[in-house]
PDB file of C-alpha atoms in Angstrom:
ATOM      1  CA  MET A   1       2.802 -12.480   8.307  1.00 42.00           C
ATOM      2  CA  SER A   2       2.451 -16.199   8.483  1.00 39.00           C
ATOM      3  CA  SER A   3       0.286 -17.489  11.306  1.00 37.00           C
ATOM      4  CA  ARG A   4       2.924 -20.170  11.898  1.00 37.00           C
ATOM      5  CA  SER A   5       5.354 -17.543  13.149  1.00 39.00           C
ATOM      6  CA  ALA A   6       2.921 -16.134  15.696  1.00 42.00           C
ATOM      7  CA  PRO A   7       3.551 -18.769  18.424  1.00 43.00           C
ATOM      8  CA  ILE A   8       7.328 -18.553  17.919  1.00 42.00           C
ATOM      9  CA  SER A   9       7.849 -14.919  18.827  1.00 52.00           C
ATOM     10  CA  PRO A  10       6.159 -14.812  22.278  1.00 56.00           C
ATOM     11  CA  ALA A  11       8.049 -17.929  23.354  1.00 55.00           C
ATOM     12  CA  CYS A  12      11.336 -16.425  22.184  1.00 57.00           C
ATOM     13  CA  GLN A  13      10.640 -13.065  23.764  1.00 65.00           C
ATOM     14  CA  MET A  14      10.112 -14.743  27.147  1.00 75.00           C
ATOM     15  CA  GLN A  15      13.803 -15.710  27.190  1.00 76.00           C
ATOM     16  CA  ALA A  16      14.812 -12.403  28.753  1.00 78.00           C
ATOM     17  CA  VAL A  17      12.032 -12.596  31.348  1.00 84.00           C
ATOM     18  CA  ILE A  18      13.055 -16.087  32.454  1.00 83.00           C
ATOM     19  CA  THR A  19      16.747 -15.166  32.483  1.00 81.00           C
ATOM     20  CA  ALA A  20      16.100 -12.144  34.707  1.00 84.00           C
ATOM     21  CA  PHE A  21      14.473 -14.337  37.363  1.00 87.00           C
ATOM     22  CA  ILE A  22      17.244 -16.939  37.130  1.00 84.00           C
ATOM     23  CA  LEU A  23      19.790 -14.209  37.893  1.00 82.00           C
ATOM     24  CA  LYS A  24      17.939 -13.355  41.140  1.00 87.00           C
ATOM     25  CA  PRO A  25      18.715  -9.635  41.282  1.00 90.00           C
ATOM     26  CA  ASN A  26      17.950  -7.387  44.233  1.00 93.00           C
ATOM     27  CA  TRP A  27      14.338  -6.751  43.278  1.00 94.00           C
ATOM     28  CA  GLY A  28      13.993  -3.962  45.804  1.00 94.00           C
ATOM     29  CA  SER A  29      16.797  -2.054  44.119  1.00 93.00           C
ATOM     30  CA  VAL A  30      15.464  -2.927  40.660  1.00 93.00           C
ATOM     31  CA  LEU A  31      11.992  -1.614  41.462  1.00 93.00           C
ATOM     32  CA  TYR A  32      13.383   1.497  43.128  1.00 94.00           C
ATOM     33  CA  HIS A  33      15.486   2.461  40.108  1.00 91.00           C
ATOM     34  CA  THR A  34      12.637   1.522  37.781  1.00 92.00           C
ATOM     35  CA  PHE A  35      10.218   4.017  39.273  1.00 92.00           C
ATOM     36  CA  ILE A  36      12.805   6.551  40.479  1.00 91.00           C
ATOM     37  CA  PRO A  37      15.376   6.548  37.670  1.00 87.00           C
ATOM     38  CA  SER A  38      18.505   8.659  37.692  1.00 87.00           C
ATOM     39  CA  TRP A  39      18.662  11.767  35.518  1.00 87.00           C
ATOM     40  CA  PRO A  40      20.559  11.222  32.226  1.00 89.00           C
ATOM     41  CA  ARG A  41      24.022  12.743  32.271  1.00 87.00           C
ATOM     42  CA  GLY A  42      25.762  13.753  29.094  1.00 88.00           C
ATOM     43  CA  HIS A  43      25.111  13.329  25.398  1.00 91.00           C
ATOM     44  CA  ASN A  44      25.410   9.529  25.326  1.00 90.00           C
ATOM     45  CA  ALA A  45      22.879   9.032  28.107  1.00 92.00           C
ATOM     46  CA  TRP A  46      20.353  11.332  26.444  1.00 94.00           C
ATOM     47  CA  GLN A  47      20.976   9.632  23.111  1.00 95.00           C
ATOM     48  CA  SER A  48      20.253   6.247  24.674  1.00 92.00           C
ATOM     49  CA  LEU A  49      17.032   7.596  26.157  1.00 94.00           C
ATOM     50  CA  VAL A  50      15.968   8.956  22.759  1.00 96.00           C
ATOM     51  CA  ALA A  51      16.768   5.556  21.220  1.00 94.00           C
ATOM     52  CA  VAL A  52      14.625   3.760  23.815  1.00 93.00           C
ATOM     53  CA  LEU A  53      11.752   6.162  23.180  1.00 94.00           C
ATOM     54  CA  GLY A  54      12.247   5.850  19.437  1.00 92.00           C
ATOM     55  CA  THR A  55      12.169   2.072  19.445  1.00 88.00           C
ATOM     56  CA  THR A  56       9.061   2.127  21.659  1.00 88.00           C
ATOM     57  CA  ILE A  57       7.086   4.772  19.766  1.00 88.00           C
ATOM     58  CA  SER A  58       8.340   4.256  16.227  1.00 84.00           C
ATOM     59  CA  PRO A  59       6.839   6.224  13.333  1.00 80.00           C
ATOM     60  CA  TYR A  60       6.450   3.084  11.216  1.00 79.00           C
ATOM     61  CA  LEU A  61       4.018   1.693  13.793  1.00 80.00           C
ATOM     62  CA  PHE A  62       1.602   4.548  13.094  1.00 80.00           C
ATOM     63  CA  PHE A  63       1.423   3.594   9.420  1.00 78.00           C
ATOM     64  CA  TRP A  64       1.275  -0.135  10.107  1.00 78.00           C
ATOM     65  CA  GLN A  65      -1.465   0.017  12.737  1.00 80.00           C
ATOM     66  CA  ALA A  66      -3.689   2.337  10.713  1.00 79.00           C
ATOM     67  CA  SER A  67      -3.178   0.347   7.523  1.00 80.00           C
ATOM     68  CA  GLN A  68      -3.905  -2.965   9.207  1.00 78.00           C
ATOM     69  CA  GLU A  69      -7.160  -1.592  10.601  1.00 80.00           C
ATOM     70  CA  VAL A  70      -8.173  -0.819   7.024  1.00 79.00           C
ATOM     71  CA  GLU A  71      -7.045  -4.269   5.870  1.00 78.00           C
ATOM     72  CA  GLU A  72      -9.182  -5.905   8.555  1.00 80.00           C
ATOM     73  CA  GLU A  73     -12.227  -3.893   7.563  1.00 80.00           C
ATOM     74  CA  LYS A  74     -11.706  -4.852   3.926  1.00 77.00           C
ATOM     75  CA  ALA A  75     -11.568  -8.489   5.003  1.00 76.00           C
ATOM     76  CA  MET A  76     -14.949  -7.943   6.681  1.00 78.00           C
ATOM     77  CA  GLY A  77     -16.404  -6.930   3.330  1.00 76.00           C
ATOM     78  CA  ARG A  78     -16.150  -3.153   3.727  1.00 78.00           C
ATOM     79  CA  ARG A  79     -14.456  -2.587   0.396  1.00 73.00           C
ATOM     80  CA  MET A  80     -15.724   0.948  -0.231  1.00 75.00           C
ATOM     81  CA  LEU A  81     -14.388   3.965   1.671  1.00 70.00           C
ATOM     82  CA  ILE A  82     -17.857   5.138   2.667  1.00 72.00           C
ATOM     83  CA  SER A  83     -18.558   1.786   4.330  1.00 72.00           C
ATOM     84  CA  ARG A  84     -15.472   2.203   6.526  1.00 71.00           C
ATOM     85  CA  GLU A  85     -16.274   5.690   7.794  1.00 74.00           C
ATOM     86  CA  GLY A  86     -16.920   5.974  11.511  1.00 73.00           C
ATOM     87  CA  ALA A  87     -16.780   3.203  14.090  1.00 77.00           C
ATOM     88  CA  THR A  88     -19.095   1.699  16.663  1.00 80.00           C
ATOM     89  CA  LYS A  89     -18.342   1.931  20.380  1.00 83.00           C
ATOM     90  CA  ARG A  90     -17.616  -1.787  20.372  1.00 85.00           C
ATOM     91  CA  GLU A  91     -15.080  -1.430  17.557  1.00 83.00           C
ATOM     92  CA  ILE A  92     -13.335   1.436  19.334  1.00 84.00           C
ATOM     93  CA  LEU A  93     -13.203  -0.585  22.562  1.00 87.00           C
ATOM     94  CA  ASP A  94     -11.772  -3.603  20.735  1.00 86.00           C
ATOM     95  CA  ARG A  95      -9.059  -1.441  19.184  1.00 84.00           C
ATOM     96  CA  ARG A  96      -8.174   0.099  22.533  1.00 87.00           C
ATOM     97  CA  ILE A  97      -7.834  -3.342  24.085  1.00 90.00           C
ATOM     98  CA  ASP A  98      -5.798  -4.570  21.117  1.00 87.00           C
ATOM     99  CA  VAL A  99      -3.378  -1.635  21.138  1.00 85.00           C
ATOM    100  CA  GLY A 100      -3.256  -1.434  24.931  1.00 87.00           C
ATOM    101  CA  ALA A 101      -2.463  -5.119  25.401  1.00 89.00           C
ATOM    102  CA  GLY A 102       0.150  -5.069  22.644  1.00 85.00           C
ATOM    103  CA  THR A 103       1.787  -1.969  24.094  1.00 86.00           C
ATOM    104  CA  PHE A 104       1.856  -3.384  27.617  1.00 89.00           C
ATOM    105  CA  PHE A 105       3.394  -6.740  26.739  1.00 87.00           C
ATOM    106  CA  SER A 106       5.902  -5.342  24.240  1.00 85.00           C
ATOM    107  CA  ASN A 107       7.146  -2.852  26.826  1.00 88.00           C
ATOM    108  CA  LEU A 108       7.224  -5.556  29.489  1.00 89.00           C
ATOM    109  CA  VAL A 109       9.486  -7.683  27.296  1.00 86.00           C
ATOM    110  CA  MET A 110      11.665  -4.664  26.469  1.00 88.00           C
ATOM    111  CA  TYR A 111      11.997  -3.914  30.183  1.00 91.00           C
ATOM    112  CA  PHE A 112      13.292  -7.401  30.921  1.00 89.00           C
ATOM    113  CA  ILE A 113      15.661  -7.290  27.946  1.00 84.00           C
ATOM    114  CA  ILE A 114      17.175  -4.096  29.361  1.00 87.00           C
ATOM    115  CA  LEU A 115      17.285  -5.604  32.854  1.00 90.00           C
ATOM    116  CA  THR A 116      18.889  -8.851  31.699  1.00 85.00           C
ATOM    117  CA  THR A 117      21.604  -7.136  29.687  1.00 82.00           C
ATOM    118  CA  ALA A 118      22.263  -4.781  32.610  1.00 85.00           C
ATOM    119  CA  LEU A 119      22.701  -7.759  34.938  1.00 84.00           C
ATOM    120  CA  THR A 120      24.900  -9.810  32.600  1.00 81.00           C
ATOM    121  CA  LEU A 121      26.825  -7.653  30.136  1.00 78.00           C
ATOM    122  CA  TYR A 122      27.206  -4.355  31.986  1.00 79.00           C
ATOM    123  CA  PRO A 123      29.038  -5.718  35.080  1.00 78.00           C
ATOM    124  CA  HIS A 124      31.642  -7.285  32.757  1.00 74.00           C
ATOM    125  CA  ASN A 125      32.250  -4.000  30.920  1.00 74.00           C
ATOM    126  CA  GLU A 126      30.480  -5.273  27.803  1.00 71.00           C
ATOM    127  CA  ARG A 127      29.184  -1.806  27.032  1.00 71.00           C
ATOM    128  CA  ASN A 128      30.142  -1.445  23.395  1.00 74.00           C
ATOM    129  CA  ILE A 129      28.000  -4.062  21.669  1.00 73.00           C
ATOM    130  CA  GLU A 130      29.211  -4.746  18.143  1.00 71.00           C
ATOM    131  CA  SER A 131      27.839  -8.186  17.325  1.00 68.00           C
ATOM    132  CA  SER A 132      24.978 -10.568  17.984  1.00 68.00           C
ATOM    133  CA  ARG A 133      27.430 -12.882  19.741  1.00 67.00           C
ATOM    134  CA  GLN A 134      27.826 -10.360  22.552  1.00 70.00           C
ATOM    135  CA  VAL A 135      24.060 -10.045  22.874  1.00 71.00           C
ATOM    136  CA  ALA A 136      23.733 -13.830  23.057  1.00 70.00           C
ATOM    137  CA  GLU A 137      26.014 -13.842  26.100  1.00 67.00           C
ATOM    138  CA  ALA A 138      23.216 -12.208  28.076  1.00 64.00           C
ATOM    139  CA  LEU A 139      21.300 -15.494  27.827  1.00 65.00           C
ATOM    140  CA  GLN A 140      24.087 -17.678  29.255  1.00 70.00           C
ATOM    141  CA  PRO A 141      22.490 -17.864  32.734  1.00 68.00           C
ATOM    142  CA  LEU A 142      19.455 -19.436  31.066  1.00 59.00           C
ATOM    143  CA  ALA A 143      20.976 -21.551  28.310  1.00 58.00           C
ATOM    144  CA  GLY A 144      24.678 -21.881  29.175  1.00 70.00           C
ATOM    145  CA  PRO A 145      26.620 -23.105  26.127  1.00 70.00           C
ATOM    146  CA  PHE A 146      23.400 -23.085  24.111  1.00 68.00           C
ATOM    147  CA  ALA A 147      22.945 -19.319  24.562  1.00 68.00           C
ATOM    148  CA  ALA A 148      23.956 -18.534  20.986  1.00 69.00           C
ATOM    149  CA  THR A 149      21.559 -21.154  19.625  1.00 73.00           C
ATOM    150  CA  LEU A 150      18.724 -19.909  21.797  1.00 71.00           C
ATOM    151  CA  TYR A 151      19.388 -16.327  20.750  1.00 72.00           C
ATOM    152  CA  THR A 152      19.453 -17.347  17.085  1.00 74.00           C
ATOM    153  CA  VAL A 153      16.091 -19.084  17.392  1.00 76.00           C
ATOM    154  CA  GLY A 154      14.699 -16.007  19.111  1.00 74.00           C
ATOM    155  CA  LEU A 155      16.129 -13.753  16.421  1.00 74.00           C
ATOM    156  CA  ILE A 156      14.478 -15.823  13.699  1.00 76.00           C
ATOM    157  CA  GLY A 157      11.154 -15.766  15.532  1.00 74.00           C
ATOM    158  CA  VAL A 158      11.234 -12.012  15.995  1.00 74.00           C
ATOM    159  CA  GLY A 159      12.413 -11.564  12.414  1.00 75.00           C
ATOM    160  CA  LEU A 160       9.403 -13.442  11.078  1.00 76.00           C
ATOM    161  CA  LEU A 161       7.283 -10.771  12.735  1.00 74.00           C
ATOM    162  CA  ALA A 162       9.492  -7.753  12.112  1.00 76.00           C
ATOM    163  CA  ILE A 163      10.355  -8.145   8.428  1.00 77.00           C
ATOM    164  CA  PRO A 164       6.798  -7.931   7.054  1.00 78.00           C
ATOM    165  CA  ILE A 165       5.913  -5.138   9.483  1.00 80.00           C
ATOM    166  CA  LEU A 166       8.949  -2.964   8.756  1.00 80.00           C
ATOM    167  CA  ALA A 167       8.915  -3.514   5.003  1.00 83.00           C
ATOM    168  CA  GLY A 168       5.132  -3.271   4.873  1.00 84.00           C
ATOM    169  CA  SER A 169       5.108  -0.016   6.831  1.00 85.00           C
ATOM    170  CA  SER A 170       7.492   1.572   4.336  1.00 86.00           C
ATOM    171  CA  ALA A 171       5.293   0.429   1.473  1.00 88.00           C
ATOM    172  CA  TYR A 172       2.150   1.826   3.094  1.00 87.00           C
ATOM    173  CA  ALA A 173       3.898   5.140   3.813  1.00 86.00           C
ATOM    174  CA  PHE A 174       5.057   5.510   0.202  1.00 90.00           C
ATOM    175  CA  ALA A 175       1.705   4.392  -1.175  1.00 89.00           C
ATOM    176  CA  GLU A 176      -0.278   6.853   0.927  1.00 85.00           C
ATOM    177  CA  THR A 177       2.089   9.710   0.108  1.00 87.00           C
ATOM    178  CA  LEU A 178       2.235   9.042  -3.635  1.00 91.00           C
ATOM    179  CA  ALA A 179      -1.362   7.795  -4.043  1.00 89.00           C
ATOM    180  CA  TRP A 180      -0.376   4.313  -5.177  1.00 91.00           C
ATOM    181  CA  LYS A 181      -2.678   1.328  -5.061  1.00 89.00           C
ATOM    182  CA  GLN A 182      -1.941  -0.471  -1.830  1.00 86.00           C
ATOM    183  CA  GLY A 183      -2.920  -3.378   0.343  1.00 84.00           C
ATOM    184  CA  LEU A 184      -1.713  -6.876   1.074  1.00 81.00           C
ATOM    185  CA  ASP A 185      -5.077  -8.098  -0.164  1.00 79.00           C
ATOM    186  CA  LYS A 186      -4.309  -6.884  -3.683  1.00 85.00           C
ATOM    187  CA  PRO A 187      -2.497  -9.016  -6.269  1.00 89.00           C
ATOM    188  CA  VAL A 188       1.031  -7.974  -7.208  1.00 90.00           C
ATOM    189  CA  ARG A 189      -0.085  -7.026 -10.709  1.00 90.00           C
ATOM    190  CA  SER A 190      -2.461  -4.314  -9.478  1.00 89.00           C
ATOM    191  CA  ALA A 191      -0.152  -2.886  -6.779  1.00 91.00           C
ATOM    192  CA  ARG A 192       3.295  -3.208  -8.316  1.00 93.00           C
ATOM    193  CA  TYR A 193       4.833  -0.142  -6.693  1.00 94.00           C
ATOM    194  CA  PHE A 194       3.511  -1.145  -3.280  1.00 93.00           C
ATOM    195  CA  TYR A 195       5.014  -4.624  -3.473  1.00 93.00           C
ATOM    196  CA  GLY A 196       8.102  -3.157  -5.117  1.00 94.00           C
ATOM    197  CA  VAL A 197       8.850  -1.121  -1.992  1.00 93.00           C
ATOM    198  CA  ILE A 198       8.404  -4.230   0.159  1.00 91.00           C
ATOM    199  CA  SER A 199      10.837  -6.154  -2.050  1.00 93.00           C
ATOM    200  CA  VAL A 200      13.426  -3.365  -2.176  1.00 93.00           C
ATOM    201  CA  SER A 201      13.228  -2.808   1.594  1.00 88.00           C
ATOM    202  CA  THR A 202      13.779  -6.499   2.250  1.00 87.00           C
ATOM    203  CA  LEU A 203      16.683  -6.696  -0.208  1.00 89.00           C
ATOM    204  CA  LEU A 204      18.339  -3.634   1.322  1.00 86.00           C
ATOM    205  CA  GLY A 205      18.134  -5.285   4.723  1.00 82.00           C
ATOM    206  CA  ILE A 206      19.765  -8.428   3.344  1.00 82.00           C
ATOM    207  CA  ALA A 207      22.432  -6.373   1.562  1.00 85.00           C
ATOM    208  CA  MET A 208      23.530  -4.869   4.880  1.00 81.00           C
ATOM    209  CA  LEU A 209      24.811  -8.309   5.848  1.00 77.00           C
ATOM    210  CA  PHE A 210      27.393  -8.159   3.063  1.00 84.00           C
ATOM    211  CA  VAL A 211      28.796  -4.710   3.786  1.00 82.00           C
ATOM    212  CA  LYS A 212      30.781  -3.584   6.796  1.00 76.00           C
ATOM    213  CA  ILE A 213      27.896  -2.002   8.680  1.00 78.00           C
ATOM    214  CA  SER A 214      27.379  -3.033  12.282  1.00 78.00           C
ATOM    215  CA  PRO A 215      23.751  -4.197  12.579  1.00 77.00           C
ATOM    216  CA  ILE A 216      23.726  -3.182  16.236  1.00 80.00           C
ATOM    217  CA  LYS A 217      24.867   0.356  15.445  1.00 84.00           C
ATOM    218  CA  ALA A 218      22.430   0.535  12.538  1.00 85.00           C
ATOM    219  CA  LEU A 219      19.538  -0.456  14.801  1.00 84.00           C
ATOM    220  CA  PHE A 220      20.624   2.029  17.438  1.00 90.00           C
ATOM    221  CA  GLY A 221      20.964   4.820  14.888  1.00 91.00           C
ATOM    222  CA  ALA A 222      17.556   4.042  13.411  1.00 89.00           C
ATOM    223  CA  SER A 223      16.024   4.146  16.889  1.00 92.00           C
ATOM    224  CA  VAL A 224      17.565   7.558  17.543  1.00 95.00           C
ATOM    225  CA  ILE A 225      16.151   8.880  14.264  1.00 93.00           C
ATOM    226  CA  ASN A 226      12.751   7.443  15.181  1.00 92.00           C
ATOM    227  CA  GLY A 227      12.959   9.143  18.560  1.00 94.00           C
ATOM    228  CA  VAL A 228      13.605  12.502  16.917  1.00 95.00           C
ATOM    229  CA  LEU A 229      10.868  12.184  14.279  1.00 92.00           C
ATOM    230  CA  ALA A 230       8.128  10.501  16.318  1.00 92.00           C
ATOM    231  CA  PRO A 231       7.074  13.512  18.449  1.00 94.00           C
ATOM    232  CA  PHE A 232       6.315  15.558  15.330  1.00 94.00           C
ATOM    233  CA  LEU A 233       4.107  12.771  14.011  1.00 91.00           C
ATOM    234  CA  LEU A 234       2.457  12.501  17.422  1.00 93.00           C
ATOM    235  CA  VAL A 235       1.585  16.193  17.275  1.00 94.00           C
ATOM    236  CA  GLY A 236       0.065  15.669  13.825  1.00 92.00           C
ATOM    237  CA  ILE A 237      -1.950  12.702  15.070  1.00 91.00           C
ATOM    238  CA  LEU A 238      -3.066  14.740  18.084  1.00 93.00           C
ATOM    239  CA  VAL A 239      -4.345  17.546  15.853  1.00 94.00           C
ATOM    240  CA  VAL A 240      -6.259  15.134  13.626  1.00 92.00           C
ATOM    241  CA  ALA A 241      -7.641  13.090  16.537  1.00 91.00           C
ATOM    242  CA  SER A 242      -8.953  16.266  18.191  1.00 92.00           C
ATOM    243  CA  ASP A 243     -10.865  17.434  15.109  1.00 90.00           C
ATOM    244  CA  ARG A 244     -14.520  16.437  15.445  1.00 88.00           C
ATOM    245  CA  LYS A 245     -15.192  16.860  11.728  1.00 87.00           C
ATOM    246  CA  LEU A 246     -12.276  14.729  10.570  1.00 84.00           C
ATOM    247  CA  MET A 247     -13.038  12.118  13.216  1.00 85.00           C
ATOM    248  CA  GLN A 248     -16.704  11.834  12.192  1.00 80.00           C
ATOM    249  CA  ARG A 249     -17.830  13.326  15.534  1.00 82.00           C
ATOM    250  CA  GLN A 250     -15.756  10.731  17.384  1.00 84.00           C
ATOM    251  CA  PRO A 251     -12.698  12.682  18.567  1.00 88.00           C
ATOM    252  CA  SER A 252     -10.136  11.113  20.825  1.00 88.00           C
ATOM    253  CA  PRO A 253     -11.011  11.373  24.559  1.00 90.00           C
ATOM    254  CA  TRP A 254      -9.367  14.118  26.586  1.00 92.00           C
ATOM    255  CA  LEU A 255      -7.316  11.640  28.608  1.00 91.00           C
ATOM    256  CA  SER A 256      -5.813  10.140  25.461  1.00 90.00           C
ATOM    257  CA  ARG A 257      -5.008  13.582  24.098  1.00 93.00           C
ATOM    258  CA  ILE A 258      -3.306  14.590  27.337  1.00 95.00           C
ATOM    259  CA  VAL A 259      -1.209  11.407  27.366  1.00 93.00           C
ATOM    260  CA  VAL A 260      -0.202  11.851  23.721  1.00 93.00           C
ATOM    261  CA  GLY A 261       0.614  15.518  24.295  1.00 95.00           C
ATOM    262  CA  LEU A 262       2.777  14.745  27.330  1.00 96.00           C
ATOM    263  CA  THR A 263       4.511  11.927  25.463  1.00 95.00           C
ATOM    264  CA  ALA A 264       5.315  14.205  22.527  1.00 95.00           C
ATOM    265  CA  ALA A 265       6.613  16.886  24.903  1.00 96.00           C
ATOM    266  CA  ILE A 266       8.857  14.417  26.758  1.00 95.00           C
ATOM    267  CA  MET A 267      10.260  13.090  23.488  1.00 95.00           C
ATOM    268  CA  LEU A 268      10.939  16.607  22.207  1.00 95.00           C
ATOM    269  CA  ILE A 269      12.705  17.528  25.455  1.00 95.00           C
ATOM    270  CA  ALA A 270      14.819  14.363  25.310  1.00 95.00           C
ATOM    271  CA  ALA A 271      15.750  15.003  21.677  1.00 95.00           C
ATOM    272  CA  GLY A 272      16.620  18.616  22.461  1.00 95.00           C
ATOM    273  CA  ALA A 273      18.773  17.566  25.411  1.00 95.00           C
ATOM    274  CA  MET A 274      20.566  15.049  23.196  1.00 95.00           C
ATOM    275  CA  PHE A 275      21.522  17.778  20.731  1.00 93.00           C
ATOM    276  CA  PHE A 276      22.372  20.568  23.147  1.00 90.00           C
ATOM    277  CA  LEU A 277      23.659  18.928  26.341  1.00 82.00           C
TER     278      LEU A 277
END
């Protein structure tokens, strides 16, 4: 990811936060329903919940985060596997802060995106989103006639972050499964299959623009699939993180294991309710 794109995304993501405050909702009601939400009713409601969980705890993030930790250690000169085994308390703390801060702010932005669309689109019966134009209308209180332009700029900023992460995650997943040479630090010649997956993934994404597939529905469907698959991966991670031998006598703390276990259970229940209710 280019460092030039890094300042763009946070500024663009703040659009929804600013818009929510411009709309001046009843914050008492907002906070009440935030912490005491209503129980999902029917298949569609459960499916939406699974999609929200799936887009928050996406399987590709597991591959990306782990792979980037390795990339960073390689950049520090730890080229051999044995030199990367184990971690100091300081390194573990830094990673917790990194992941914790990223998780907090990404969910904060997602919360305000949901709130803003609920305050702008939902009251006008815009409940079947088919195009980016409809999404851009949620920013009209902030940008007025320039809402579409503002949304486009935001979309480009987020895309500069998302494209390498999504395509890169697929490449790392394939490479780890099929024992290919991998790493963004490697030249294309020595990791052809790895970079091939990145190229194909990017081209497939571009190709979707030229076929009659709704990008909104595709994103929603992908989030639902993520929500169904993620809890199984969480269970696998939980088993590995609890093994003292595999973790070099540095297993995950009990609190983390409890949180991960509860999260996996909630996601499994939501997925089950989506299928059977």
